[in-house]
Short mmCIF file of C-alpha atoms in Angstrom, two decimals:
data_model
loop_
_atom_site.label_atom_id
_atom_site.label_comp_id
_atom_site.label_asym_id
_atom_site.label_seq_id
_atom_site.Cartn_x
_atom_site.Cartn_y
_atom_site.Cartn_z
CA UNK A 18 -0.69 170.07 10.77
CA UNK A 19 -0.52 174.01 12.29
CA UNK A 20 2.67 175.19 13.20
CA UNK A 21 3.26 178.21 15.38
CA UNK A 22 6.79 180.33 15.43
CA UNK A 23 8.24 182.16 18.21
CA UNK A 24 10.96 184.32 17.56
CA UNK A 25 12.97 186.02 20.37
CA UNK A 26 14.73 188.91 20.72
CA UNK A 27 16.94 188.60 23.73
CA UNK A 28 20.17 190.28 25.05
CA UNK A 29 22.67 187.63 24.12
CA UNK A 30 21.02 185.75 21.47
CA UNK A 31 18.05 185.69 19.11
CA UNK A 32 16.00 182.52 19.78
CA UNK A 33 13.18 181.01 17.61
CA UNK A 34 10.88 177.94 18.14
CA UNK A 35 8.19 175.78 16.35
CA UNK A 36 5.71 174.14 17.86
CA UNK A 37 2.38 172.56 16.93
CA UNK A 38 -0.84 172.18 18.59
CA UNK A 39 -0.92 169.45 20.35
CA UNK A 40 1.98 169.85 23.30
CA UNK A 41 4.67 169.16 21.01
CA UNK A 42 8.20 171.23 20.29
CA UNK A 43 9.51 170.96 16.92
CA UNK A 44 12.54 172.70 16.38
CA UNK A 45 14.88 175.19 18.12
CA UNK A 46 17.80 177.25 17.04
CA UNK A 47 19.03 180.28 18.35
CA UNK A 48 21.96 182.55 16.67
CA UNK A 49 24.15 184.88 18.93
CA UNK A 50 23.68 188.87 19.41
CA UNK A 51 25.71 191.14 21.34
CA UNK A 52 25.26 193.74 23.81
CA UNK A 53 27.71 196.65 23.68
CA UNK A 54 28.68 198.85 26.23
CA UNK A 55 30.93 201.41 25.00
CA UNK A 56 31.09 204.06 27.82
CA UNK A 57 29.62 203.88 31.54
CA UNK A 58 25.93 203.20 31.86
CA UNK A 59 25.60 202.48 28.08
CA UNK A 60 23.55 199.32 26.44
CA UNK A 61 23.12 199.32 22.86
CA UNK A 62 22.01 196.53 20.43
CA UNK A 63 22.27 195.92 16.63
CA UNK A 64 18.39 196.10 15.00
CA UNK A 65 20.06 194.77 12.01
CA UNK A 66 21.68 191.93 13.17
CA UNK A 67 18.31 190.89 15.07
CA UNK A 68 16.67 190.92 11.37
CA UNK A 69 19.50 188.91 10.20
CA UNK A 70 19.29 186.64 13.01
CA UNK A 71 15.56 186.22 12.17
CA UNK A 72 15.82 185.50 8.43
CA UNK A 73 18.55 182.44 9.41
CA UNK A 74 16.78 181.08 12.19
CA UNK A 75 13.21 180.50 9.74
CA UNK A 76 15.63 178.25 7.41
CA UNK A 77 17.06 176.85 10.54
CA UNK A 78 13.99 175.67 12.03
CA UNK A 79 11.96 174.71 8.94
CA UNK A 80 15.36 172.29 8.29
CA UNK A 81 15.24 170.89 11.74
CA UNK A 82 11.42 170.27 11.85
CA UNK A 83 11.50 169.16 8.08
CA UNK A 84 8.30 171.54 7.16
CA UNK A 85 7.90 173.74 4.48
CA UNK A 86 6.54 177.53 5.04
CA UNK A 87 3.17 176.90 4.66
CA UNK A 88 3.23 174.57 7.78
CA UNK A 89 3.27 177.91 10.18
CA UNK A 90 0.24 179.21 10.87
CA UNK A 91 0.99 182.77 12.99
CA UNK A 92 4.14 184.26 14.01
CA UNK A 93 4.57 185.66 17.43
CA UNK A 94 7.82 188.08 18.50
CA UNK A 95 8.97 188.70 22.08
CA UNK A 96 11.85 190.96 23.15
CA UNK A 97 13.04 193.32 25.97
CA UNK A 98 11.26 196.07 27.25
CA UNK A 99 11.52 198.99 26.91
CA UNK A 100 14.05 198.50 24.11
CA UNK A 101 14.41 201.84 21.92
CA UNK A 102 14.74 201.49 18.33
CA UNK A 103 14.26 204.63 16.11
CA UNK A 104 13.12 204.96 12.26
CA UNK A 105 13.43 207.44 10.35
CA UNK A 106 10.66 208.49 7.76
CA UNK A 107 11.83 205.83 5.21
CA UNK A 108 11.54 203.20 7.96
CA UNK A 109 15.50 202.64 7.99
CA UNK A 110 16.95 202.35 11.70
CA UNK A 111 18.79 205.44 12.53
CA UNK A 112 21.12 204.08 15.44
CA UNK A 113 21.54 201.22 17.25
CA UNK A 114 18.79 200.71 20.11
CA UNK A 115 18.85 202.02 23.26
CA UNK A 116 18.49 199.00 25.60
CA UNK A 117 15.98 198.60 28.52
CA UNK A 118 18.93 198.71 30.86
CA UNK A 119 20.63 202.05 29.56
CA UNK A 120 21.17 204.32 32.18
CA UNK A 121 23.04 207.00 30.62
CA UNK A 122 20.43 209.52 30.55
CA UNK A 123 21.26 210.68 34.48
CA UNK A 124 21.02 214.37 33.75
CA UNK A 125 18.03 214.62 31.81
CA UNK A 126 16.32 211.88 34.64
CA UNK A 127 16.98 214.55 37.03
CA UNK A 128 15.84 217.40 34.68
CA UNK A 129 12.53 215.57 34.49
CA UNK A 130 12.17 214.42 38.05
CA UNK A 131 12.38 218.57 38.62
CA UNK A 132 9.70 219.30 35.90
CA UNK A 133 7.00 216.31 36.49
CA UNK A 134 5.50 216.06 39.79
CA UNK A 135 6.53 212.18 40.74
CA UNK A 136 2.94 211.64 42.63
CA UNK A 137 1.21 213.15 39.54
CA UNK A 138 3.79 210.36 37.26
CA UNK A 139 2.86 207.72 39.53
CA UNK A 140 -1.02 208.05 39.30
CA UNK A 141 -0.69 208.27 35.41
CA UNK A 142 1.43 205.52 34.58
CA UNK A 143 1.67 202.94 37.59
CA UNK A 144 5.48 204.02 37.77
CA UNK A 145 8.60 206.59 38.65
CA UNK A 146 10.46 208.01 36.56
CA UNK A 147 13.75 206.16 36.39
CA UNK A 148 16.39 204.75 33.83
CA UNK A 149 14.14 202.76 32.49
CA UNK A 150 11.10 205.29 31.05
CA UNK A 151 12.02 206.39 27.49
CA UNK A 152 11.64 210.18 27.50
CA UNK A 153 14.80 210.92 29.07
CA UNK A 154 16.55 209.25 26.61
CA UNK A 155 14.91 210.51 23.78
CA UNK A 156 16.12 213.75 25.72
CA UNK A 157 19.57 212.52 25.94
CA UNK A 158 19.74 212.14 22.01
CA UNK A 159 18.35 215.61 21.47
CA UNK A 160 21.11 216.81 23.63
CA UNK A 161 23.95 214.56 22.48
CA UNK A 162 22.80 213.65 19.21
CA UNK A 163 20.64 215.97 17.34
CA UNK A 164 20.88 214.59 13.94
CA UNK A 165 19.38 211.63 15.03
CA UNK A 166 17.18 213.32 17.15
CA UNK A 167 15.70 215.30 13.86
CA UNK A 168 14.92 212.15 11.83
CA UNK A 169 12.88 210.45 14.31
CA UNK A 170 9.65 209.40 12.26
CA UNK A 171 8.77 205.97 14.56
CA UNK A 172 9.61 205.20 18.29
CA UNK A 173 8.96 201.58 19.31
CA UNK A 174 10.77 198.76 20.70
CA UNK A 175 12.69 195.74 19.83
CA UNK A 176 9.91 192.81 18.98
CA UNK A 177 7.76 196.10 17.28
CA UNK A 178 10.59 196.17 15.05
CA UNK A 179 10.64 192.90 13.89
CA UNK A 180 7.20 192.89 13.61
CA UNK A 181 7.38 195.71 11.60
CA UNK A 182 10.05 194.06 9.20
CA UNK A 183 7.77 191.15 8.98
CA UNK A 184 4.47 192.95 7.86
CA UNK A 185 5.43 196.49 7.21
CA UNK A 186 3.02 197.88 9.97
CA UNK A 187 3.92 200.13 12.81
CA UNK A 188 2.94 198.91 16.14
CA UNK A 189 3.65 198.92 19.65
CA UNK A 190 2.85 196.27 22.31
CA UNK A 191 0.59 197.17 25.40
CA UNK A 192 3.64 196.37 28.15
CA UNK A 193 6.29 198.59 25.76
CA UNK A 194 3.71 201.64 25.88
CA UNK A 195 3.04 200.83 29.54
CA UNK A 196 6.92 200.46 30.59
CA UNK A 197 8.18 203.26 28.32
CA UNK A 198 6.13 205.87 30.95
CA UNK A 199 4.29 207.19 28.16
CA UNK A 200 1.20 205.93 28.42
CA UNK A 201 -1.84 206.48 30.87
CA UNK A 202 -2.00 203.48 33.01
CA UNK A 203 -6.08 203.48 33.19
CA UNK A 204 -7.07 204.62 29.61
CA UNK A 205 -4.26 202.33 28.08
CA UNK A 206 -3.13 205.34 25.42
CA UNK A 207 -0.30 207.61 25.06
CA UNK A 208 -0.84 210.77 27.17
CA UNK A 209 -0.03 213.93 25.33
CA UNK A 210 1.90 215.69 28.25
CA UNK A 211 4.12 212.48 28.67
CA UNK A 212 4.93 212.40 25.19
CA UNK A 213 5.61 216.24 25.23
CA UNK A 214 7.94 215.53 27.79
CA UNK A 215 9.94 213.33 25.70
CA UNK A 216 10.28 216.22 23.14
CA UNK A 217 8.62 213.96 20.31
CA UNK A 218 5.37 214.56 18.13
CA UNK A 219 2.37 211.88 18.63
CA UNK A 220 2.67 210.60 15.54
CA UNK A 221 5.84 208.76 16.01
CA UNK A 222 4.03 206.41 18.29
CA UNK A 223 2.32 203.70 16.46
CA UNK A 224 -0.87 202.73 17.81
CA UNK A 225 -0.94 200.28 20.74
CA UNK A 226 -2.21 196.55 20.62
CA UNK A 227 -2.85 194.19 22.91
CA UNK A 228 -0.19 190.94 22.73
CA UNK A 229 -2.23 188.55 21.00
CA UNK A 230 -3.80 190.92 18.37
CA UNK A 231 -3.16 190.35 14.90
CA UNK A 232 -1.72 193.47 13.36
CA UNK A 233 -0.70 192.27 9.84
CA UNK A 234 0.81 189.27 7.52
CA UNK A 235 3.91 188.70 6.45
CA UNK A 236 4.82 191.05 2.86
CA UNK A 237 6.21 189.81 0.06
CA UNK A 238 9.60 191.78 0.87
CA UNK A 239 9.70 189.83 4.21
CA UNK A 240 8.76 186.38 2.67
CA UNK A 241 11.68 186.50 0.40
CA UNK A 242 14.26 187.58 3.09
CA UNK A 243 13.01 184.74 5.44
CA UNK A 244 11.43 182.00 3.49
CA UNK A 245 8.02 182.37 5.38
CA UNK A 246 4.84 182.49 3.28
CA UNK A 247 3.58 185.72 2.16
CA UNK A 248 0.21 186.16 4.24
CA UNK A 249 1.37 184.15 7.40
CA UNK A 250 -0.60 186.51 10.14
CA UNK A 251 1.85 188.32 13.07
CA UNK A 252 0.34 189.38 16.35
CA UNK A 253 2.03 192.45 18.01
CA UNK A 254 4.07 190.29 20.50
CA UNK A 255 5.39 190.09 23.88
CA UNK A 256 7.35 191.39 26.59
CA UNK A 257 9.96 188.84 27.29
CA UNK A 258 9.98 188.51 30.95
CA UNK A 259 6.19 188.98 31.10
CA UNK A 260 5.65 185.97 28.51
CA UNK A 261 8.57 184.28 30.55
CA UNK A 262 6.64 184.22 33.35
CA UNK A 263 3.36 182.90 32.17
CA UNK A 264 5.20 179.99 30.13
CA UNK A 265 6.54 179.10 33.80
CA UNK A 266 3.22 178.98 35.33
CA UNK A 267 2.21 181.91 36.85
CA UNK A 268 -1.32 181.66 37.00
CA UNK A 269 -2.59 182.51 40.51
CA UNK A 270 -2.15 185.51 43.10
CA UNK A 271 0.95 185.05 44.56
CA UNK A 272 3.14 183.16 41.97
CA UNK A 273 6.23 184.23 41.93
CA UNK A 274 8.52 184.15 38.81
CA UNK A 275 12.60 184.47 38.84
CA UNK A 276 13.80 184.83 35.50
CA UNK A 277 17.65 183.99 35.08
CA UNK A 278 18.02 186.32 31.82
CA UNK A 279 20.99 189.00 30.87
CA UNK A 280 19.00 191.13 33.57
CA UNK A 281 17.29 189.47 36.20
CA UNK A 282 13.65 189.87 36.45
CA UNK A 283 11.07 189.05 39.36
CA UNK A 284 7.71 189.11 38.82
CA UNK A 285 4.46 188.19 41.26
CA UNK A 286 1.08 187.50 39.78
CA UNK A 287 -1.53 189.44 41.10
CA UNK A 288 -5.57 189.26 40.14
CA UNK A 289 -5.69 193.44 40.86
CA UNK A 290 -3.23 195.90 39.64
CA UNK A 291 -0.71 196.51 42.58
CA UNK A 292 1.23 199.51 41.77
CA UNK A 293 4.45 201.21 43.36
CA UNK A 294 7.02 203.70 42.38
CA UNK A 295 9.77 201.40 43.37
CA UNK A 296 8.56 198.68 40.86
CA UNK A 297 6.93 198.32 37.48
CA UNK A 298 3.52 196.95 36.64
CA UNK A 299 2.99 195.01 33.29
CA UNK A 300 -0.24 193.26 32.00
CA UNK A 301 -0.31 189.49 32.12
CA UNK A 302 -1.33 187.45 29.16
CA UNK A 303 -3.60 185.89 31.39
CA UNK A 304 -7.05 188.43 30.48
CA UNK A 305 -7.70 190.43 34.02
CA UNK A 306 -4.38 189.67 35.42
CA UNK A 307 -1.30 191.77 36.40
CA UNK A 308 2.19 191.38 37.14
CA UNK A 309 3.99 193.86 39.68
CA UNK A 310 7.45 193.17 38.98
CA UNK A 311 11.25 194.31 39.01
CA UNK A 312 14.43 193.92 37.35
CA UNK A 313 18.12 194.22 38.17
CA UNK A 314 19.86 195.69 35.26
CA UNK A 315 22.70 192.97 35.45
CA UNK A 316 22.25 189.37 35.95
CA UNK A 317 23.64 187.06 33.35
CA UNK A 318 25.46 190.01 31.94
CA UNK A 319 27.26 190.38 34.78
CA UNK A 320 28.17 186.71 34.87
CA UNK A 321 29.35 187.05 31.32
CA UNK A 322 31.75 189.69 32.26
CA UNK A 323 33.21 187.54 34.97
CA UNK A 324 33.81 185.24 32.44
CA UNK A 325 35.05 187.53 29.49
CA UNK A 326 37.44 189.91 31.80
CA UNK A 327 38.52 188.05 34.89
CA UNK A 328 38.18 184.15 34.21
CA UNK A 329 40.50 183.33 31.28
CA UNK A 330 42.81 181.43 33.38
CA UNK A 331 40.02 178.98 33.91
CA UNK A 332 38.62 178.66 30.47
CA UNK A 333 40.86 176.35 29.25
CA UNK A 334 39.88 173.94 32.70
CA UNK A 335 36.49 174.32 31.91
CA UNK A 336 37.33 172.70 28.42
CA UNK A 337 38.97 170.05 29.60
CA UNK A 338 36.32 168.93 32.17
CA UNK A 339 33.78 168.98 29.33
CA UNK A 340 32.11 172.03 30.83
CA UNK A 341 31.18 175.70 30.06
CA UNK A 342 33.15 178.22 31.71
CA UNK A 343 29.85 179.20 33.77
CA UNK A 344 29.14 175.52 34.86
CA UNK A 345 32.69 175.54 35.83
CA UNK A 346 32.76 178.60 38.00
CA UNK A 347 29.99 177.20 39.69
CA UNK A 348 31.50 174.29 40.51
CA UNK A 349 34.43 175.86 41.96
CA UNK A 350 32.01 178.74 44.09
CA UNK A 351 29.89 175.27 45.48
CA UNK A 352 33.42 174.71 47.37
CA UNK A 353 33.00 178.39 48.83
CA UNK A 354 30.63 178.70 52.28
CA UNK A 355 27.55 180.76 51.91
CA UNK A 356 28.43 184.44 52.40
CA UNK A 357 31.62 183.98 50.48
CA UNK A 358 33.40 184.07 53.24
CA UNK A 359 32.79 187.90 53.84
CA UNK A 360 32.63 188.99 50.02
CA UNK A 361 29.44 190.83 49.33
CA UNK A 362 29.18 192.17 45.40
CA UNK A 363 26.30 194.71 44.37
CA UNK A 364 25.28 194.15 40.73
CA UNK A 365 24.92 197.30 39.96
CA UNK A 366 27.09 197.49 36.80
CA UNK A 367 24.70 199.09 34.82
CA UNK A 368 23.07 200.99 37.37
CA UNK A 369 20.51 199.78 39.36
CA UNK A 370 16.83 199.67 38.13
CA UNK A 371 14.14 198.34 40.81
CA UNK A 372 13.57 198.88 43.73
CA UNK A 373 16.46 201.70 43.80
CA UNK A 374 16.11 203.31 40.51
CA UNK A 375 19.88 204.69 40.91
CA UNK A 376 21.45 205.21 37.39
CA UNK A 377 24.65 206.52 39.30
CA UNK A 378 25.01 203.02 41.27
CA UNK A 379 27.95 201.03 40.45
CA UNK A 380 29.36 197.36 40.51
CA UNK A 381 31.05 197.23 43.93
CA UNK A 382 32.96 194.46 45.37
CA UNK A 383 33.50 194.48 49.05
CA UNK A 384 35.30 192.29 51.54
CA UNK A 385 38.22 191.09 48.92
CA UNK A 386 41.37 189.65 50.75
CA UNK A 387 44.65 188.00 49.00
CA UNK A 388 42.92 184.68 50.38
CA UNK A 389 39.86 184.81 48.49
CA UNK A 390 39.87 183.55 44.56
CA UNK A 391 38.20 183.85 41.85
CA UNK A 392 35.56 181.39 43.20
CA UNK A 393 34.89 183.71 46.26
CA UNK A 394 33.92 186.54 43.23
CA UNK A 395 31.74 184.19 41.33
CA UNK A 396 29.86 183.24 44.34
CA UNK A 397 29.36 186.80 45.68
CA UNK A 398 27.72 187.72 42.00
CA UNK A 399 25.29 184.74 42.45
CA UNK A 400 24.62 185.67 46.05
CA UNK A 401 24.42 189.65 44.95
CA UNK A 402 21.65 188.94 42.41
CA UNK A 403 19.87 187.14 44.90
CA UNK A 404 20.00 189.43 47.31
CA UNK A 405 18.79 192.06 44.66
CA UNK A 406 15.57 189.82 44.38
CA UNK A 407 14.96 189.88 48.12
CA UNK A 408 15.11 193.45 47.86
CA UNK A 409 12.13 193.41 45.41
CA UNK A 410 10.64 190.60 47.93
CA UNK A 411 10.65 193.18 50.90
CA UNK A 412 8.75 195.45 48.92
CA UNK A 413 6.06 192.87 47.97
CA UNK A 414 5.75 191.98 51.60
CA UNK A 415 5.42 196.05 52.39
CA UNK A 416 2.96 196.26 49.47
CA UNK A 417 0.80 193.56 51.43
CA UNK A 418 1.11 191.08 48.33
CA UNK A 419 1.80 187.51 49.24
CA UNK A 420 4.45 185.23 47.94
CA UNK A 421 2.95 181.51 47.51
CA UNK A 422 4.58 179.45 44.62
CA UNK A 423 7.95 180.30 43.72
CA UNK A 424 9.13 179.02 39.97
CA UNK A 425 12.38 179.78 38.28
CA UNK A 426 13.34 180.04 34.38
CA UNK A 427 15.49 180.75 31.65
CA UNK A 428 19.03 180.08 30.99
CA UNK A 429 20.70 181.07 34.75
CA UNK A 430 18.19 178.68 36.33
CA UNK A 431 20.37 176.04 34.94
CA UNK A 432 22.32 176.40 37.62
CA UNK A 433 21.72 174.27 40.59
CA UNK A 434 24.24 176.21 42.78
CA UNK A 435 22.34 179.65 41.81
CA UNK A 436 18.55 178.51 42.45
CA UNK A 437 19.82 176.97 45.96
CA UNK A 438 21.30 180.17 46.82
CA UNK A 439 17.74 181.43 45.78
CA UNK A 440 16.25 179.16 47.97
CA UNK A 441 18.32 179.81 50.90
CA UNK A 442 18.36 183.70 50.53
CA UNK A 443 14.50 183.85 50.04
CA UNK A 444 14.03 181.41 52.73
CA UNK A 445 11.32 179.88 50.16
CA UNK A 446 11.05 176.41 48.07
CA UNK A 447 11.86 177.30 44.37
CA UNK A 448 11.14 175.14 41.37
CA UNK A 449 12.76 174.94 38.59
CA UNK A 450 10.71 175.05 35.24
CA UNK A 451 12.19 172.23 33.01
CA UNK A 452 11.77 172.25 29.20
CA UNK A 453 11.71 175.98 29.43
CA UNK A 454 12.83 177.37 26.09
CA UNK A 455 12.45 180.70 26.96
CA UNK A 456 10.23 183.47 26.10
CA UNK A 457 9.73 182.44 22.26
CA UNK A 458 7.59 179.24 23.59
CA UNK A 459 5.08 181.53 24.75
CA UNK A 460 5.23 184.02 21.76
CA UNK A 461 4.52 181.17 19.28
CA UNK A 462 1.33 179.91 21.85
CA UNK A 463 0.27 183.20 22.09
CA UNK A 464 0.59 183.76 18.41
CA UNK A 465 -1.66 180.45 18.16
CA UNK A 466 -4.24 182.09 20.39
CA UNK A 467 -4.13 185.34 18.31
CA UNK A 468 -5.60 183.28 15.31
CA UNK A 469 -7.66 181.31 17.42
CA UNK A 470 -6.11 177.63 17.15
CA UNK A 471 -5.74 178.08 21.30
CA UNK A 472 -8.90 178.88 23.24
CA UNK A 473 -7.32 178.01 26.22
CA UNK A 474 -4.15 180.02 27.51
CA UNK A 475 -3.76 177.99 30.21
CA UNK A 476 -2.56 174.87 28.28
CA UNK A 477 0.54 176.44 27.24
CA UNK A 478 1.68 174.11 30.16
CA UNK A 479 1.74 170.96 28.03
CA UNK A 480 4.67 172.34 26.64
CA UNK A 481 7.09 172.76 30.08
CA UNK A 482 7.07 170.64 33.03
CA UNK A 483 7.84 171.14 36.76
CA UNK A 484 11.67 170.24 37.61
CA UNK A 485 14.02 169.93 40.43
CA UNK A 486 12.71 171.50 43.66
CA UNK A 487 15.03 173.50 45.96
CA UNK A 488 14.60 173.80 49.89
CA UNK A 489 15.85 176.45 51.79
CA UNK A 490 18.42 175.51 54.27
CA UNK A 491 17.97 176.76 58.00
CA UNK A 492 21.74 177.35 58.76
CA UNK A 493 22.71 178.87 55.50
CA UNK A 494 19.37 181.29 55.82
CA UNK A 495 21.18 182.54 59.07
CA UNK A 496 24.05 183.44 57.18
CA UNK A 497 22.70 185.10 54.10
CA UNK A 498 20.10 187.15 56.59
CA UNK A 499 23.67 188.56 57.96
CA UNK A 500 25.27 189.23 54.42
CA UNK A 501 21.77 190.71 53.41
CA UNK A 502 21.85 193.36 55.86
CA UNK A 503 25.49 194.18 54.97
CA UNK A 504 24.36 194.28 51.26
CA UNK A 505 21.86 196.92 51.89
CA UNK A 506 24.26 198.79 54.36
CA UNK A 507 27.27 198.96 51.65
CA UNK A 508 24.80 200.52 49.27
CA UNK A 509 22.84 203.17 51.40
CA UNK A 510 27.11 203.86 52.54
CA UNK A 511 27.85 204.56 48.93
CA UNK A 512 25.07 205.65 47.07
CA UNK A 513 26.25 209.54 47.82
CA UNK A 514 29.63 208.43 46.68
CA UNK A 515 28.87 207.11 43.08
CA UNK A 516 27.80 210.31 41.70
CA UNK A 517 31.39 211.45 42.30
CA UNK A 518 33.01 208.45 40.34
CA UNK A 519 30.78 209.07 37.63
CA UNK A 520 32.14 212.55 37.20
CA UNK A 521 35.56 211.10 37.78
CA UNK A 522 35.43 208.99 34.82
CA UNK A 523 33.79 211.84 32.71
#
């Protein structure tokens, strides 16, 4: 029996899966990781913990599936894009990763915007100069951590790093390269003038590979650390939001996927590249397809913050009700009317990525009164993230792109309340994808495709199923239409204030 291993370097956990070639999931496991924000707009993680988690997960999965490592025919790794991992000349990690939603380099972003014409950058990359672009982050390191910057011998992403630990091969997957802002969209090669903007030598960037390309095999050293069999093929890997949307079934023009992870991703499948400076563009897993997409920097991570910092008094009640804190707060928030009785929350707790591209933006709660409770704040957070998704849908429509089928996936999609809010705010039918274990499934399937075990990329649908359908309610839609106008206006009124708050905190 051929088995395929998928590993997902997620924001809050590292997940793993084993699948066979017949449509069965044999085992799943996860180990916790941690997003660390030591200062405003900082978002970092420990690559050593990712690797330790992966080493432990292999044993967990093989034990659960009652298999030996000989059964694993190929390995795929997925993760956040474009996290920045730095190695020295000996292949050692120089510092904590700078995550894709890290927005500390506000000064460097503004300097790059002043140096580099926005129109020229857009034509070259398909995107804009924003908090996700890698060059300003590296320039920040040059300014604030020169000792680290001077030792950089490799720059790549989270799943590139794990693939490197497995194979000893330095490689960059094509969607990391594209979203880094260092790659020419037409040629699919790093552009010398963009690399120069980052202040690095071209040699520190490994070669670019398509997701399914086999880049190497598990080394003897990695086999000892993980329990894998030396010589097992490893593919270049996958961007987590792309492969998650692929698994959810986004295969046609107009298929929209809402990905409820630590960050909130929204991806629209297109048969032709559709670019806009307000959004990102990625290569689809399916050949000759693309994803026009965006990301709210804080989604599930915002809810986790509320649980950790504000919901202490409710955790014991949640345990007594045999519910997670999130599910318990959902139950309370379901009793609050749509629109949270006038409370509006802007979810910009890590600045905001698309479509605002504003690293100065801040999490904001407006409309609170003494009659409001934690349940109002929780519901307003759920609504605020969906308002952010609606902003993206507005942009898609302005681009002339149709939205047809809508799917929801990842951890936050387990919330009935959240998906009903999505249906009402967006005024669309939303289908939950059941048995969707996350991006690790896609990584495993793409690995199987990379070694020739799966000829048809569309047959990944065997591993998941369409679940509950959420339909919009006319009355709630009317409430949300008014609240959404307020949501957009609050940002417009405050956007010039946010940089002053940043100065105040310095």
